[in-house]
XYZ file of C-alpha atoms in Angstrom:
691
model
C 0.000 0.000 0.000
C 2.771 2.426 0.963
C 4.755 1.521 -2.170
C 1.744 2.359 -4.334
C 1.240 5.657 -2.527
C 4.890 6.557 -3.004
C 4.656 5.713 -6.705
C 1.648 8.025 -7.095
C 3.509 10.836 -5.324
C 6.574 10.383 -7.539
C 4.508 10.346 -10.746
C 2.508 13.404 -9.682
C 5.651 15.294 -8.673
C 7.435 14.485 -11.945
C 4.446 15.570 -14.060
C 3.916 18.761 -12.045
C 7.607 19.657 -12.000
C 7.903 19.089 -15.744
C 4.962 21.401 -16.363
C 6.240 24.041 -13.967
C 9.749 23.965 -15.393
C 8.518 24.055 -18.999
C 8.966 27.815 -19.135
C 11.933 28.634 -21.405
C 14.896 29.033 -19.033
C 17.179 30.404 -21.740
C 15.506 33.804 -21.711
C 15.919 36.709 -19.334
C 13.930 35.713 -16.289
C 15.819 32.500 -15.565
C 18.597 32.824 -12.967
C 20.558 29.868 -11.600
C 21.584 31.747 -8.437
C 19.073 34.442 -7.587
C 19.085 34.244 -3.774
C 20.917 32.697 -0.819
C 19.539 32.162 2.657
C 19.856 30.551 6.057
C 17.114 28.401 7.524
C 16.145 26.982 10.898
C 13.152 25.016 12.065
C 11.534 23.393 15.067
C 10.892 19.734 14.176
C 8.285 17.293 15.469
C 8.932 13.606 14.735
C 6.189 11.014 14.229
C 7.459 7.420 14.548
C 5.818 3.996 14.406
C 6.823 0.346 14.007
C 5.245 -3.092 14.021
C 6.573 -4.934 17.095
C 6.047 -8.284 15.406
C 8.763 -7.498 12.861
C 11.499 -6.772 15.416
C 13.824 -9.811 15.727
C 14.111 -9.569 19.531
C 10.329 -9.825 20.056
C 8.576 -13.208 19.642
C 6.292 -13.316 16.599
C 2.718 -13.126 17.837
C -0.341 -11.104 16.952
C 0.171 -7.671 15.387
C 1.099 -4.853 17.809
C 2.333 -1.359 17.147
C 4.706 0.980 18.905
C 4.520 4.735 18.404
C 6.395 7.786 19.556
C 6.637 11.547 19.203
C 9.859 13.500 19.662
C 11.177 17.004 19.177
C 14.218 18.191 17.241
C 15.602 21.094 15.253
C 17.211 21.839 11.882
C 19.826 24.369 10.787
C 21.255 25.040 7.339
C 21.530 27.217 4.270
C 19.923 27.222 0.821
C 20.341 28.490 -2.734
C 17.449 29.731 -4.908
C 17.172 29.386 -8.699
C 14.391 31.478 -10.279
C 12.440 30.307 -13.349
C 9.609 32.866 -13.540
C 8.086 35.644 -11.413
C 6.246 32.987 -9.401
C 8.326 29.805 -9.758
C 11.650 28.924 -8.145
C 13.803 26.009 -6.962
C 15.195 26.132 -3.413
C 18.103 23.732 -2.797
C 18.638 23.230 0.943
C 21.578 21.770 2.881
C 20.606 20.977 6.475
C 21.807 19.505 9.725
C 18.797 17.847 11.395
C 19.059 16.944 15.088
C 16.567 14.514 16.578
C 16.054 11.306 18.524
C 13.630 8.427 18.213
C 11.944 7.211 21.380
C 8.982 4.913 20.803
C 7.213 2.342 22.926
C 4.494 -0.270 22.706
C 3.210 -3.247 24.660
C 2.769 -6.866 23.537
C 1.807 -10.196 25.141
C 4.362 -12.968 24.806
C 5.711 -16.103 26.542
C 8.642 -14.998 28.712
C 10.802 -16.505 31.446
C 9.511 -14.797 34.573
C 11.059 -15.916 37.868
C 12.451 -19.016 36.093
C 9.028 -20.002 34.737
C 7.540 -19.571 31.243
C 4.690 -17.157 31.760
C 2.325 -15.271 29.446
C 3.476 -11.721 30.092
C 2.577 -8.208 29.014
C 5.827 -6.423 28.268
C 6.321 -2.782 27.319
C 9.053 -2.407 24.691
C 10.929 0.891 24.460
C 13.286 1.706 21.571
C 15.684 4.616 21.286
C 18.034 5.704 18.517
C 19.706 8.876 17.267
C 18.176 10.432 14.116
C 20.708 13.244 13.620
C 21.557 13.539 9.925
C 22.967 15.687 7.143
C 20.183 16.412 4.645
C 19.935 17.513 1.013
C 16.471 18.902 0.162
C 15.464 20.296 -3.290
C 12.074 22.067 -3.151
C 9.913 23.622 -5.875
C 8.167 26.813 -4.700
C 5.175 28.313 -6.535
C 3.633 31.628 -5.463
C -0.162 31.199 -5.609
C -1.059 34.639 -4.271
C 1.170 37.561 -3.343
C 3.952 36.380 -0.944
C 2.217 33.015 -0.249
C 3.770 29.930 -1.862
C 3.079 26.224 -1.977
C 6.073 23.905 -1.710
C 6.811 20.389 -2.936
C 9.950 18.288 -3.190
C 12.064 15.598 -1.554
C 14.716 15.278 1.098
C 17.599 12.802 1.225
C 19.512 12.409 4.489
C 22.546 10.542 5.796
C 22.441 9.560 9.488
C 25.619 10.430 11.347
C 25.506 7.406 13.686
C 23.138 4.541 14.450
C 23.085 3.792 18.213
C 20.154 1.614 19.215
C 18.796 0.417 22.534
C 15.850 -1.853 23.285
C 14.522 -1.844 26.876
C 11.762 -4.125 28.203
C 9.521 -3.352 31.195
C 7.434 -6.105 32.805
C 3.815 -4.960 33.249
C 1.919 -8.242 33.793
C 2.035 -10.294 35.949
C 2.214 -7.860 38.835
C 4.834 -10.001 40.562
C 7.970 -11.698 39.289
C 11.157 -10.583 37.553
C 13.253 -11.235 34.460
C 16.269 -13.535 34.638
C 18.366 -10.581 35.824
C 16.257 -10.256 38.984
C 14.700 -6.973 37.841
C 11.431 -6.010 36.189
C 13.498 -4.079 33.616
C 16.101 -5.379 31.204
C 18.176 -4.182 28.240
C 17.705 -6.497 25.261
C 19.932 -4.877 22.635
C 22.445 -2.049 22.979
C 23.564 -2.092 19.357
C 21.428 -3.129 16.429
C 23.407 -3.675 13.244
C 20.540 -3.615 10.761
C 19.902 0.132 10.667
C 19.840 2.159 7.457
C 22.095 5.200 7.177
C 20.087 6.740 4.342
C 16.541 8.122 4.568
C 14.335 9.867 2.021
C 10.942 11.554 2.143
C 8.434 13.579 0.137
C 8.079 17.141 1.449
C 5.137 19.493 1.005
C 4.006 22.671 2.716
C 3.443 26.417 2.505
C 5.601 29.504 3.025
C 4.788 33.164 3.612
C 7.337 35.812 2.644
C 7.774 39.078 4.570
C 10.008 41.581 2.695
C 12.348 43.752 4.778
C 14.976 46.314 3.923
C 18.605 45.363 3.427
C 19.269 47.538 0.381
C 15.843 46.333 -0.761
C 17.233 42.791 -1.010
C 15.969 40.957 2.085
C 13.126 38.571 2.866
C 11.967 36.856 6.033
C 10.029 33.665 5.295
C 7.823 31.647 7.648
C 7.164 28.056 6.573
C 5.279 24.945 7.625
C 6.515 21.687 6.060
C 5.553 18.033 6.374
C 7.849 15.213 5.216
C 6.370 11.780 4.526
C 9.072 9.123 4.789
C 9.690 6.743 1.894
C 12.250 4.600 3.679
C 12.474 2.792 7.009
C 14.974 3.627 9.737
C 15.796 -0.092 9.938
C 16.784 -2.432 7.113
C 14.927 -5.620 8.037
C 11.756 -4.255 9.615
C 9.502 -1.255 9.080
C 10.170 1.766 11.278
C 8.327 4.734 9.787
C 9.505 8.310 10.223
C 7.481 11.413 9.309
C 8.450 14.960 10.301
C 6.489 18.207 10.726
C 8.568 21.401 10.677
C 7.833 25.028 11.559
C 10.636 27.148 10.139
C 11.973 30.651 9.742
C 14.288 31.662 6.883
C 16.355 34.750 6.130
C 17.329 35.259 2.500
C 19.277 37.758 0.432
C 18.522 38.473 -3.239
C 21.271 39.282 -5.731
C 18.643 40.796 -8.068
C 16.334 43.098 -6.087
C 13.196 44.433 -7.805
C 13.537 47.867 -9.340
C 12.282 50.669 -7.165
C 9.174 52.210 -8.719
C 8.875 55.956 -9.318
C 5.681 57.840 -9.984
C 6.508 59.259 -13.418
C 3.822 60.610 -15.758
C 2.364 57.954 -18.020
C 3.755 57.985 -21.553
C 1.045 58.336 -24.178
C 1.743 54.890 -25.652
C 1.555 52.900 -22.393
C -1.548 50.855 -21.645
C -3.785 52.601 -19.159
C -5.328 50.449 -16.464
C -8.854 51.358 -15.485
C -9.057 53.359 -12.229
C -5.378 52.706 -11.415
C -3.324 54.725 -13.938
C -0.143 54.927 -11.875
C 0.231 51.119 -11.660
C -0.329 50.326 -15.306
C 2.911 49.141 -16.859
C 6.296 48.775 -15.199
C 8.943 48.006 -17.770
C 12.288 46.367 -17.045
C 14.796 47.037 -19.819
C 18.316 45.642 -19.750
C 20.969 47.820 -21.406
C 23.656 45.738 -23.050
C 26.764 47.934 -23.427
C 28.230 51.133 -22.102
C 27.410 52.965 -25.363
C 23.710 52.778 -24.448
C 22.409 50.674 -27.293
C 18.714 50.383 -26.424
C 15.736 48.409 -27.623
C 12.336 48.083 -26.002
C 8.668 47.504 -26.703
C 5.724 49.874 -26.487
C 2.297 48.280 -26.143
C -1.064 49.602 -27.330
C -4.489 48.086 -26.794
C -7.284 48.758 -29.265
C -10.661 47.555 -30.508
C -11.756 47.659 -34.134
C -15.105 49.395 -33.868
C -17.176 50.947 -36.616
C -16.201 54.464 -35.566
C -12.542 53.363 -35.570
C -11.843 54.591 -32.050
C -8.589 53.316 -30.549
C -8.969 52.142 -26.934
C -6.214 51.837 -24.322
C -7.802 50.069 -21.343
C -7.550 46.395 -20.390
C -10.401 44.839 -18.481
C -11.953 41.406 -18.062
C -15.715 41.084 -17.661
C -17.640 37.875 -17.027
C -21.271 37.685 -18.105
C -23.956 35.138 -17.357
C -25.475 34.133 -20.701
C -28.821 32.391 -21.142
C -28.800 29.541 -23.666
C -31.328 27.306 -25.353
C -30.061 24.098 -26.955
C -32.124 21.572 -28.962
C -32.345 18.018 -27.653
C -31.529 15.521 -30.404
C -33.882 12.574 -29.864
C -31.386 9.860 -30.891
C -28.931 7.753 -28.879
C -26.116 6.308 -30.981
C -24.353 2.958 -30.506
C -21.050 1.458 -31.608
C -21.055 -1.032 -34.473
C -22.502 -4.403 -33.444
C -22.998 -3.271 -29.826
C -26.028 -2.559 -27.663
C -24.027 -1.133 -24.739
C -24.704 2.573 -24.233
C -21.390 4.348 -25.016
C -19.466 5.950 -22.145
C -19.815 9.456 -23.595
C -23.440 9.441 -22.422
C -23.562 10.507 -18.758
C -25.002 7.990 -16.308
C -25.713 8.469 -12.614
C -26.848 6.284 -9.720
C -30.400 6.010 -8.433
C -29.335 7.905 -5.306
C -28.011 10.810 -7.384
C -31.388 11.326 -9.062
C -32.790 12.801 -5.832
C -30.719 15.983 -6.155
C -30.363 16.078 -9.934
C -30.979 19.403 -11.697
C -29.923 19.158 -15.318
C -29.428 22.902 -15.751
C -26.881 23.075 -12.889
C -24.965 19.848 -12.851
C -21.316 20.468 -13.823
C -18.913 23.122 -15.147
C -19.213 24.051 -18.815
C -16.054 23.598 -20.875
C -15.728 26.174 -23.659
C -15.289 24.263 -26.924
C -16.826 23.768 -30.353
C -18.827 20.887 -28.855
C -19.960 22.752 -25.728
C -23.708 22.263 -26.240
C -23.305 18.600 -27.179
C -21.068 17.828 -24.202
C -23.144 19.779 -21.705
C -26.673 19.014 -22.919
C -26.995 16.196 -25.434
C -24.649 13.689 -23.748
C -26.858 13.998 -20.652
C -29.981 13.024 -22.620
C -30.672 9.867 -20.571
C -30.911 11.856 -17.354
C -32.786 14.736 -18.970
C -35.390 12.225 -20.194
C -35.597 10.619 -16.748
C -35.904 13.977 -14.984
C -38.629 15.219 -17.318
C -40.589 11.960 -17.185
C -40.551 12.145 -13.361
C -41.772 15.746 -13.543
C -44.495 15.179 -16.161
C -46.398 12.194 -14.782
C -48.731 11.753 -17.770
C -46.017 11.770 -20.416
C -44.983 8.570 -22.212
C -42.166 7.780 -24.608
C -41.615 5.320 -27.422
C -38.149 3.839 -28.039
C -37.411 2.672 -31.595
C -34.366 0.412 -31.824
C -32.557 0.552 -35.184
C -29.478 -0.885 -36.876
C -27.449 -0.056 -39.981
C -28.722 -3.187 -41.807
C -25.304 -3.708 -43.358
C -22.178 -5.807 -42.729
C -22.435 -7.503 -39.316
C -25.718 -5.700 -38.502
C -27.608 -6.939 -41.562
C -31.238 -7.730 -40.626
C -30.243 -7.924 -36.936
C -33.497 -6.866 -35.286
C -32.400 -8.616 -32.074
C -29.590 -6.043 -31.847
C -32.149 -3.287 -32.430
C -34.324 -4.721 -29.644
C -31.393 -4.908 -27.205
C -30.441 -1.294 -27.920
C -33.938 -0.095 -27.062
C -33.957 -2.435 -24.053
C -30.741 -0.878 -22.667
C -32.211 2.624 -22.794
C -35.448 1.403 -21.231
C -33.598 -0.445 -18.458
C -31.630 2.676 -17.495
C -34.783 4.806 -17.240
C -36.654 2.149 -15.242
C -33.833 1.141 -12.870
C -32.145 4.506 -12.322
C -35.046 6.942 -12.642
C -37.794 4.503 -11.535
C -39.990 5.239 -14.554
C -42.953 2.848 -14.597
C -42.778 0.228 -17.391
C -46.244 1.143 -18.709
C -44.933 4.620 -19.625
C -42.292 3.258 -22.020
C -43.055 1.363 -25.228
C -40.523 -0.114 -27.642
C -40.368 -0.868 -31.356
C -37.703 -2.547 -33.462
C -36.703 -2.139 -37.088
C -33.629 -2.371 -39.247
C -32.897 1.028 -40.835
C -34.495 4.120 -39.247
C -37.541 5.646 -40.915
C -35.352 8.493 -42.241
C -31.970 6.791 -42.620
C -28.623 8.393 -43.364
C -26.579 7.369 -46.407
C -25.549 3.752 -45.780
C -22.822 3.944 -48.440
C -20.487 5.860 -46.118
C -19.010 5.057 -42.717
C -20.544 8.253 -41.306
C -23.985 7.211 -42.513
C -23.622 3.689 -41.097
C -22.700 5.140 -37.681
C -25.742 7.428 -37.732
C -28.140 4.538 -38.412
C -26.919 2.583 -35.345
C -29.321 4.298 -32.971
C -32.380 4.356 -30.763
C -34.957 7.005 -31.658
C -37.135 8.594 -28.962
C -40.621 10.036 -29.474
C -43.113 11.279 -26.885
C -46.752 12.268 -26.535
C -45.613 15.374 -24.633
C -43.750 18.329 -26.125
C -42.059 18.931 -22.764
C -40.025 15.707 -22.874
C -37.962 16.593 -25.952
C -38.122 20.399 -25.689
C -34.889 22.437 -25.977
C -32.806 22.670 -22.799
C -32.488 26.078 -21.150
C -29.250 26.705 -19.228
C -26.832 29.435 -18.235
C -23.110 29.659 -18.872
C -20.391 32.242 -18.387
C -18.989 34.374 -21.196
C -15.687 36.189 -20.756
C -15.236 39.459 -22.648
C -11.700 40.845 -22.965
C -11.150 44.533 -23.695
C -9.124 45.412 -25.735
C -9.499 42.755 -28.384
C -6.075 43.459 -29.879
C -2.577 44.298 -28.707
C -0.206 46.262 -30.921
C 3.534 46.024 -30.195
C 5.828 48.777 -31.474
C 9.618 48.274 -31.310
C 11.748 51.292 -30.376
C 15.535 51.280 -30.917
C 18.545 53.494 -30.223
C 22.078 52.956 -31.607
C 21.031 49.665 -33.239
C 21.700 48.833 -36.896
C 19.423 45.834 -37.362
C 17.041 43.638 -35.383
C 17.926 39.996 -36.029
C 15.254 38.201 -33.988
C 12.167 38.995 -31.901
C 10.225 36.646 -29.605
C 7.133 37.849 -27.737
C 5.333 35.759 -25.106
C 2.371 36.293 -22.783
C 2.957 34.816 -19.306
C 0.308 34.116 -16.675
C 1.540 32.590 -13.431
C 3.617 29.611 -14.663
C 1.894 29.411 -18.046
C 3.567 30.898 -21.110
C 2.210 31.336 -24.634
C 4.500 32.485 -27.448
C 2.475 34.903 -29.597
C 5.091 36.127 -32.087
C 8.509 35.040 -33.368
C 10.426 36.266 -36.408
C 14.030 36.352 -37.619
C 13.597 38.512 -40.698
C 11.101 40.940 -42.210
C 10.153 42.094 -38.722
C 7.300 44.623 -39.032
C 7.352 47.963 -37.248
C 3.999 47.179 -35.630
C 3.090 43.665 -34.462
C -0.580 42.950 -33.785
C -2.068 39.961 -31.954
C -5.619 39.079 -30.938
C -5.547 39.155 -27.144
C -8.572 36.880 -26.655
C -6.959 34.059 -28.655
C -3.525 34.367 -27.052
C -4.286 34.977 -23.394
C -4.181 31.596 -21.643
C -6.854 32.179 -18.995
C -7.964 35.738 -18.228
C -9.389 34.865 -14.820
C -6.506 33.020 -13.138
C -4.278 35.955 -12.212
C -4.230 39.669 -11.416
C -1.348 40.328 -13.802
C -0.127 39.219 -17.187
C 3.473 39.618 -18.287
C 4.646 40.427 -21.801
C 8.141 38.998 -22.225
C 10.130 40.081 -25.283
C 13.528 38.721 -26.302
C 15.593 40.671 -28.847
C 18.718 39.711 -30.790
C 20.244 42.676 -32.639
C 23.307 44.117 -34.371
C 24.546 47.320 -32.735
C 26.353 50.210 -34.436
C 29.731 48.506 -33.729
C 28.553 45.456 -35.721
C 28.431 43.390 -32.522
C 25.602 40.866 -32.151
C 23.991 41.140 -28.739
C 20.695 40.406 -27.011
C 18.411 41.773 -24.344
C 14.933 41.197 -22.973
C 12.071 43.159 -21.474
C 9.278 42.187 -19.104
C 6.133 44.362 -19.193
C 3.623 43.902 -16.380
C -0.063 44.567 -17.089
C -2.715 44.552 -14.396
C -5.884 42.562 -15.114
C -8.948 44.551 -14.045
C -11.864 42.193 -13.373
C -15.415 43.512 -13.426
C -18.241 41.924 -11.490
C -20.272 39.228 -13.182
C -23.449 40.482 -14.878
C -26.221 39.356 -17.185
C -25.052 39.020 -20.775
C -26.631 41.177 -23.464
C -25.181 40.405 -26.884
C -24.473 43.782 -28.475
C -22.618 45.126 -31.462
C -22.269 48.801 -32.319
C -25.392 49.842 -30.434
C -27.434 46.820 -31.510
C -29.067 44.055 -29.495
C -28.478 40.615 -31.019
C -30.530 37.433 -30.505
C -29.380 34.085 -31.909
C -31.380 30.866 -32.322
C -30.163 27.523 -33.671
C -32.926 25.275 -32.371
C -34.038 23.638 -35.637
C -32.429 20.324 -36.647
C -33.001 18.769 -40.078
C -33.043 15.114 -41.071
C -30.262 13.812 -43.297
C -30.388 15.370 -46.785
C -33.605 17.268 -45.925
C -34.531 20.938 -46.018
C -38.175 20.590 -44.978
C -39.193 21.497 -41.418
C -41.187 18.884 -39.504
C -44.381 19.830 -37.690
C -42.796 19.473 -34.262
C -40.185 22.096 -35.242
C -42.928 24.608 -36.100
C -43.334 25.219 -32.364
C -39.927 26.903 -32.350
C -40.806 29.031 -35.392
C -44.078 30.076 -33.743
C -42.241 31.189 -30.582
C -39.888 33.325 -32.668
C -42.829 34.826 -34.586
C -44.598 35.693 -31.328
C -41.459 37.392 -30.021
C -40.740 39.517 -33.094
C -44.364 40.564 -33.568
C -43.796 43.500 -31.206
C -40.492 44.570 -32.776
C -40.218 47.748 -34.843
C -39.543 46.546 -38.390
C -37.722 49.749 -39.269
C -35.114 49.040 -36.582
C -34.944 45.244 -36.949
C -32.889 43.047 -39.272
C -33.222 39.247 -39.504
C -30.672 36.892 -41.045
C -30.979 33.128 -41.519
C -27.824 31.063 -42.129
C -27.927 27.417 -43.209
C -25.366 24.692 -42.399
C -24.700 21.032 -43.215
C -22.451 18.228 -42.026
C -19.374 16.900 -43.821
C -21.166 13.949 -45.459
C -21.503 14.084 -49.255
C -20.374 16.425 -52.012
C -19.266 19.900 -50.888
C -21.040 21.685 -53.751
C -24.285 19.805 -53.100
C -24.061 20.576 -49.366
C -23.627 24.277 -50.104
C -26.881 24.269 -52.083
C -28.640 22.237 -49.367
C -27.584 24.700 -46.671
C -28.924 27.624 -48.726
C -32.210 25.786 -49.250
C -32.526 25.156 -45.494
C -32.092 28.880 -44.847
C -34.686 29.789 -47.507
C -37.288 27.264 -46.259
C -36.881 28.544 -42.701
C -37.155 32.190 -43.776
C -40.475 31.460 -45.520
C -42.019 30.552 -42.150
C -40.823 33.655 -40.300
C -43.395 36.464 -40.410
C -41.009 39.245 -41.296
C -39.814 40.943 -44.481
C -37.174 41.275 -45.758
C -34.960 38.467 -44.433
C -31.342 37.928 -45.506
C -30.455 34.273 -46.178
C -27.142 32.511 -46.805
C -25.715 28.991 -46.747
C -22.244 27.832 -45.745
C -22.468 24.101 -46.471
C -19.606 22.126 -44.992
C -17.188 25.068 -45.346
C -18.135 26.168 -41.833
C -18.726 23.190 -39.517
C -20.263 24.531 -36.320
C -19.848 21.218 -34.428
C -17.246 18.456 -34.353
C -18.267 16.016 -37.104
C -16.227 13.041 -35.878
C -19.271 11.723 -33.946
C -22.759 11.127 -35.384
C -24.380 13.583 -32.962
C -21.989 16.316 -34.134
C -23.069 15.739 -37.720
C -26.771 15.819 -36.809
C -26.369 19.054 -34.861
C -24.573 20.555 -37.876
C -27.727 20.074 -39.980
C -29.305 23.269 -38.746
C -30.038 26.922 -39.382
C -29.048 29.919 -37.305
C -31.572 32.734 -36.954
C -30.026 36.098 -36.022
C -32.190 39.059 -35.019
C -30.476 42.463 -34.732
C -32.292 45.470 -33.306
C -31.127 49.059 -32.959
C -31.325 50.365 -29.421
């Protein structure tokens, strides 16, 4: 058990360390020796052993001995810095401590020259003083507070051992030495000189002034021992430490001055004096200089250039259609794992609109809504007591599924069993049918079509059971949309290379790199290149330059620009563009190779018509865009998508309506799964209104 736990720790530490250290250490922020320090700690030892394993104790039932002892540590350490928040602290320690543990066990012993069942207390002592090497990774989670992880490896200076026994029961009698106490072993030769442990903990840094270079750090560490003190039996050692460290930095942070903001710096909303602090390294005494100026802007219709950075989260209301098919693997009637399943107990607190975080992706609606269809059906059937459903089991009727209606039956049976056993839906509310191909089959001459025909179709006597799913998600809006980088030089002949990265905490994303034809202005889309706008209060723009100075010497330098992230409170989302309110609907799904709208889809059209009936037609514009999946000829699909848009527009009581089709040129869902292809057979209705 312990070996497995250790293996998990090692694997987790290796993966985490690799990720943390993945930041490019060849550029400016990396420093092999950034700080030195001295450390001391008060140590508390936790010790335990199994008495049965000790050679001097007769093997009987399992008993344990435990002990708790105090000690201290002294040493020094070196710090290597990888990023503003990540560093490696290499510690060299002298750890002073003793082991004193005891435990009682029943055994047959010679008491007063007679073998007697006796209760004996065993006491063990040894010296744990050791020289220790301890590499630790430190990651600053919030300002001045870091989490720590690493290992220690120690060499014990000496291994004295003593085993004392104290007679507890019977109340009378003595050992062979005439005393109720005896020393069993003074020296035990099977002790290990080397120990190792996994260390984790936290540290809080308190800056103080020694030429602006000093820090006082308070830490709490816990070391979980990998190895035993003894060689031939288990003697566990774990240590808790409360420490205090004093460290000196060779590279103190630059002292900030309150200078007026240059016009081309990014302004930070409500905090102009903290906007951008730039660190520029000058390479030679002739003052060859190169740095980066950063602008933020949005491309708006009036062409106004903006210079503020802010992050706003909105709650957005969504409506997503529920595809009434469940797809199966070839030749199988087992419901695939991508469909979410829960236990009967979990149904008591199930709310399908608030069940798990939403992952932003092209397949967001499918992952969040459709793959939960089994539980949505169960929830709605429990809520609407008079509703019934019909399950139609189908197969592809080709290859190994040819005329296999038993497979179709088993597919419908699996869905029925889940609803009855998990959601406790009464059997008389579920009917089943079987057939080979579905009533409206996909093209069986392609693999995609075959996959789509391997399904169970669901119909209901109630519109509520298969109605679109309403849910809320969070939209993050980043302002500005774009960053423009402008390179400024002095006494430099030519720029040979430029690398620009955006850093958040330990995460780094390279947004630009060029070795020739370097433009004067470099523009990037901030939304696409920022890693996660919510995880930190700052982002860092790191730029690495290689250049040829006026002496024809190739040199390099780097800059780090710090930008504060201003986060606004979460609010309701209103989709707007240039003073317009925008509504989007993509609730209509079409059958394979069809452009006609079924009667059950007319409900959605009627709801849209009711909503727009009160809109001012002079201030309203409606667009309908058609889409298809990837199956079939691209040119044919383009025409089909246009026809879907036209047929939908005919049913909307508004004129004029702009229509367009994109075919398979613009796939709005992942088409690698059959459900993605079905959801791609849709139209998008966009309603824009002037405020």
